[in-house]
CSV table of C-alpha atoms in Angstrom, one decimal:
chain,number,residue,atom,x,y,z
A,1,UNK,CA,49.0,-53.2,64.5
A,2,UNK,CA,51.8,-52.4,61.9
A,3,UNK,CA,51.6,-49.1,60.1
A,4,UNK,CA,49.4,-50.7,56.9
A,5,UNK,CA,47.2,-52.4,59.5
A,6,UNK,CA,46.1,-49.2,61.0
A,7,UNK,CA,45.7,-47.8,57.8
A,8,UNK,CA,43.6,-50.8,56.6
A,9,UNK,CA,41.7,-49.5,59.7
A,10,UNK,CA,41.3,-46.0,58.6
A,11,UNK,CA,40.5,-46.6,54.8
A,12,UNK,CA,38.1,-49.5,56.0
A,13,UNK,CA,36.1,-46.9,58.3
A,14,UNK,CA,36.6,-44.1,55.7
A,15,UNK,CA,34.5,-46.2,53.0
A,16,UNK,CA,32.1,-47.1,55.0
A,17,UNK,CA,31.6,-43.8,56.9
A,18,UNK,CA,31.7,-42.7,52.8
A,19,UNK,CA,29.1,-45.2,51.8
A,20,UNK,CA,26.6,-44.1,54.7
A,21,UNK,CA,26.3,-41.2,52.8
A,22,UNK,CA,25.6,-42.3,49.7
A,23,UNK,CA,29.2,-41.8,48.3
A,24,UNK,CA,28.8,-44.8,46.1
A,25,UNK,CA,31.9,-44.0,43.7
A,26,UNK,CA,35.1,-44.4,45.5
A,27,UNK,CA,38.6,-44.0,44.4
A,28,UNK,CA,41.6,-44.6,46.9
A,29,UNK,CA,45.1,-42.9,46.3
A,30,UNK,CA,47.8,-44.2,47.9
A,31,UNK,CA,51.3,-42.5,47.4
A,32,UNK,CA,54.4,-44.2,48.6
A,33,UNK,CA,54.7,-46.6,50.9
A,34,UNK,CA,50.6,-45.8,51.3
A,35,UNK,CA,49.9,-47.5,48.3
A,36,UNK,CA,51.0,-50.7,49.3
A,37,UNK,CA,48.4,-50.1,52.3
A,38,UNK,CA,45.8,-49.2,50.0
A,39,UNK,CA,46.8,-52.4,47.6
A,40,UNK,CA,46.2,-54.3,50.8
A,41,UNK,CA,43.2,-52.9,51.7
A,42,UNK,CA,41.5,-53.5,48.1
A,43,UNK,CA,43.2,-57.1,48.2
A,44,UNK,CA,41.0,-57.9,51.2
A,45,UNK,CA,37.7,-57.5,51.7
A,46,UNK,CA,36.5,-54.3,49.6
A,47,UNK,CA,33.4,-52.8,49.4
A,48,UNK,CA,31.0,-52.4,46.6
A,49,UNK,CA,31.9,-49.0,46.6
A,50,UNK,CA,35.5,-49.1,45.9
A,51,UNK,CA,35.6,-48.3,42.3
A,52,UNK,CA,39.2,-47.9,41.5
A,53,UNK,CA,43.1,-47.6,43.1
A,54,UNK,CA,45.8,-44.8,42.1
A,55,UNK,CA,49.7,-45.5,43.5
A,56,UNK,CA,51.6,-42.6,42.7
A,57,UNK,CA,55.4,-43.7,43.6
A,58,UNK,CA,54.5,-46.6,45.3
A,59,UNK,CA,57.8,-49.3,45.3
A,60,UNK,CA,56.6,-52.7,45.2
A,61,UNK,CA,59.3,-55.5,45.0
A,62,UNK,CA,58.8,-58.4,42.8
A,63,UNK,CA,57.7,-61.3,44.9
A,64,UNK,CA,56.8,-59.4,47.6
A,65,UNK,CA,53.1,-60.1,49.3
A,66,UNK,CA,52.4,-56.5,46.9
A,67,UNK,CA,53.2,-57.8,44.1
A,68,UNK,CA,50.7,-60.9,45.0
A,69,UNK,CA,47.9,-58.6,45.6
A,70,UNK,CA,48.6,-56.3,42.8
A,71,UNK,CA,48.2,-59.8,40.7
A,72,UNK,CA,44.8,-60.7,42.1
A,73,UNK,CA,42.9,-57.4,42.0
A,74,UNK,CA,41.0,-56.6,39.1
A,75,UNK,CA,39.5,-53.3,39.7
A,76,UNK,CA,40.8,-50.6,37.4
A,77,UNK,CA,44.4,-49.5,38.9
A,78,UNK,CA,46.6,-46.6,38.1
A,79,UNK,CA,50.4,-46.4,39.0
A,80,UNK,CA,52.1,-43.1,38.6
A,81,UNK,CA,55.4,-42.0,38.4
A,82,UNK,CA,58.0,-39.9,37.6
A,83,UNK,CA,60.4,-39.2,35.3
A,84,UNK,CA,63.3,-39.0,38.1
A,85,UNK,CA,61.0,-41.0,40.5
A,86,UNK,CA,63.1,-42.4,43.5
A,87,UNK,CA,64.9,-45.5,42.4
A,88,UNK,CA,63.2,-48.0,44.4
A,89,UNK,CA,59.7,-47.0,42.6
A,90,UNK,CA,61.6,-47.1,38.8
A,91,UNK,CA,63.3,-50.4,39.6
A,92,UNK,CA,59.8,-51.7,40.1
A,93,UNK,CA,58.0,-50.7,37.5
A,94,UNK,CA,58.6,-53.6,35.4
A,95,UNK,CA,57.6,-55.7,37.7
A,96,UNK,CA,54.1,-54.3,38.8
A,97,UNK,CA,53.5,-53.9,35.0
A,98,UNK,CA,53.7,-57.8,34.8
A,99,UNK,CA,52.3,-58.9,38.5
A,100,UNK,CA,48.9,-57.0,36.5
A,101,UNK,CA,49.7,-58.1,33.6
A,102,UNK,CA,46.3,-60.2,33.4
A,103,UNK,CA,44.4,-57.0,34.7
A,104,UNK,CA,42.8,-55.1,31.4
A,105,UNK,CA,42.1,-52.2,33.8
A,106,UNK,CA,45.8,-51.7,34.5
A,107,UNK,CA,47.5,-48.7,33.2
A,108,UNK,CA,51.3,-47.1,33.8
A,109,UNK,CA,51.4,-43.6,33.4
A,110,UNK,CA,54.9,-41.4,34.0
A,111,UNK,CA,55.1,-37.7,34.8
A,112,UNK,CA,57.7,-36.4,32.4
A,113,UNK,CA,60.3,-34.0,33.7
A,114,UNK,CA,60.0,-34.7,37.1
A,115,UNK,CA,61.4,-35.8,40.3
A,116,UNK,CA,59.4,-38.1,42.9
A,117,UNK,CA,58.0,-34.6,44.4
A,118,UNK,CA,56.3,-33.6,41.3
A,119,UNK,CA,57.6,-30.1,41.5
A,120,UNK,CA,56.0,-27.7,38.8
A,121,UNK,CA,53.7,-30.7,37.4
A,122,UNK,CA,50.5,-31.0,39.8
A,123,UNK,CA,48.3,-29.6,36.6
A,124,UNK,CA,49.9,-32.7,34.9
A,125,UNK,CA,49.6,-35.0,37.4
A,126,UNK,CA,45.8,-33.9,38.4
A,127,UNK,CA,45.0,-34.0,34.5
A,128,UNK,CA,46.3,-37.3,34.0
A,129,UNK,CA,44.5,-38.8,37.2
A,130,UNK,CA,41.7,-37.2,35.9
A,131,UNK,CA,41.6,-38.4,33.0
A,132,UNK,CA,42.2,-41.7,33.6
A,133,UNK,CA,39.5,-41.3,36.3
A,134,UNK,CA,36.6,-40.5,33.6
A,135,UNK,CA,37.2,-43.4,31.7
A,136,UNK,CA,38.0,-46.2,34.9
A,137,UNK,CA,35.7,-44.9,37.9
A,138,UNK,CA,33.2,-42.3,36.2
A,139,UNK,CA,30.2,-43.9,38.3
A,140,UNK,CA,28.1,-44.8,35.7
A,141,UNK,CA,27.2,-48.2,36.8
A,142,UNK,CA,26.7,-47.9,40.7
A,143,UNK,CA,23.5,-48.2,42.1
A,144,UNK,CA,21.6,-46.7,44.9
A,145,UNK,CA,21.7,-47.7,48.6
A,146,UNK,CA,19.5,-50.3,49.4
């Protein structure tokens, strides 16, 4: 398996292993090249429980099979970046921005004053996943286990 397979593999056994417990809210945060793996993951065959995706720096090239996937998912997604991100992840902002373009639950949010390690910002970064969080995944309309 390549690198995203396996982590397909691990996300798809973390949910589940999640779900057993009655963990029926879940968010997946993929940073870097691990949000592509994540996108992937949602993309294919997600489960009920899967509630919401955060990329923080994650690069995805116009065209690519990303980009596709970014366009057909329609869960609530955040992509976060910084200021002084790395310059493959701000030369593809644009482009994620329209590849969801028809996704209402789509938001863009960037770190100011920043480089792509986040130094001195992780209140920033945690308030703003946060607060994205309460209003996209807050678990108010999951069920119980059958």
């Amino acid at each position: 398996l390549d690198r995203h397979g396996q982590l397909g593999e691990l996300l798809a056994a973390g949910t589940t292993w999640l779900s057993e417990r009655g963990q029926l809210n879940q968010v997946i945060i993929g940073v870097g090249a691990s949000g592509r793996a994540a996108l992937a993951f949602a993309a294919g065959n997600t489960p009920e429980a899967l509630q919401a995706l955060v990329l923080v720096s994650t690069p995805i090239a116009a065209g690519s099979k990303a980009s596709e996937q970014l366009d057909e998912i329609t869960m609530p997604i955040l992509d976060l970046y910084a200021e002084r991100d790395r310059r493959d992840v701000l030369d593809a902002a644009a482009s994620k921005r329209q590849a969801a373009s028809e996704n209402q639950s789509f938001a863009q949010r960037v770190v100011s004053g920043t480089d792509d390690r986040f130094r001195g910002t992780g209140a920033a970064v945690t308030a703003t996943i946060r607060a994205w969080l309460a209003v996209n995944a807050d678990g108010s309309e999951l069920k119980s286990p059958p």
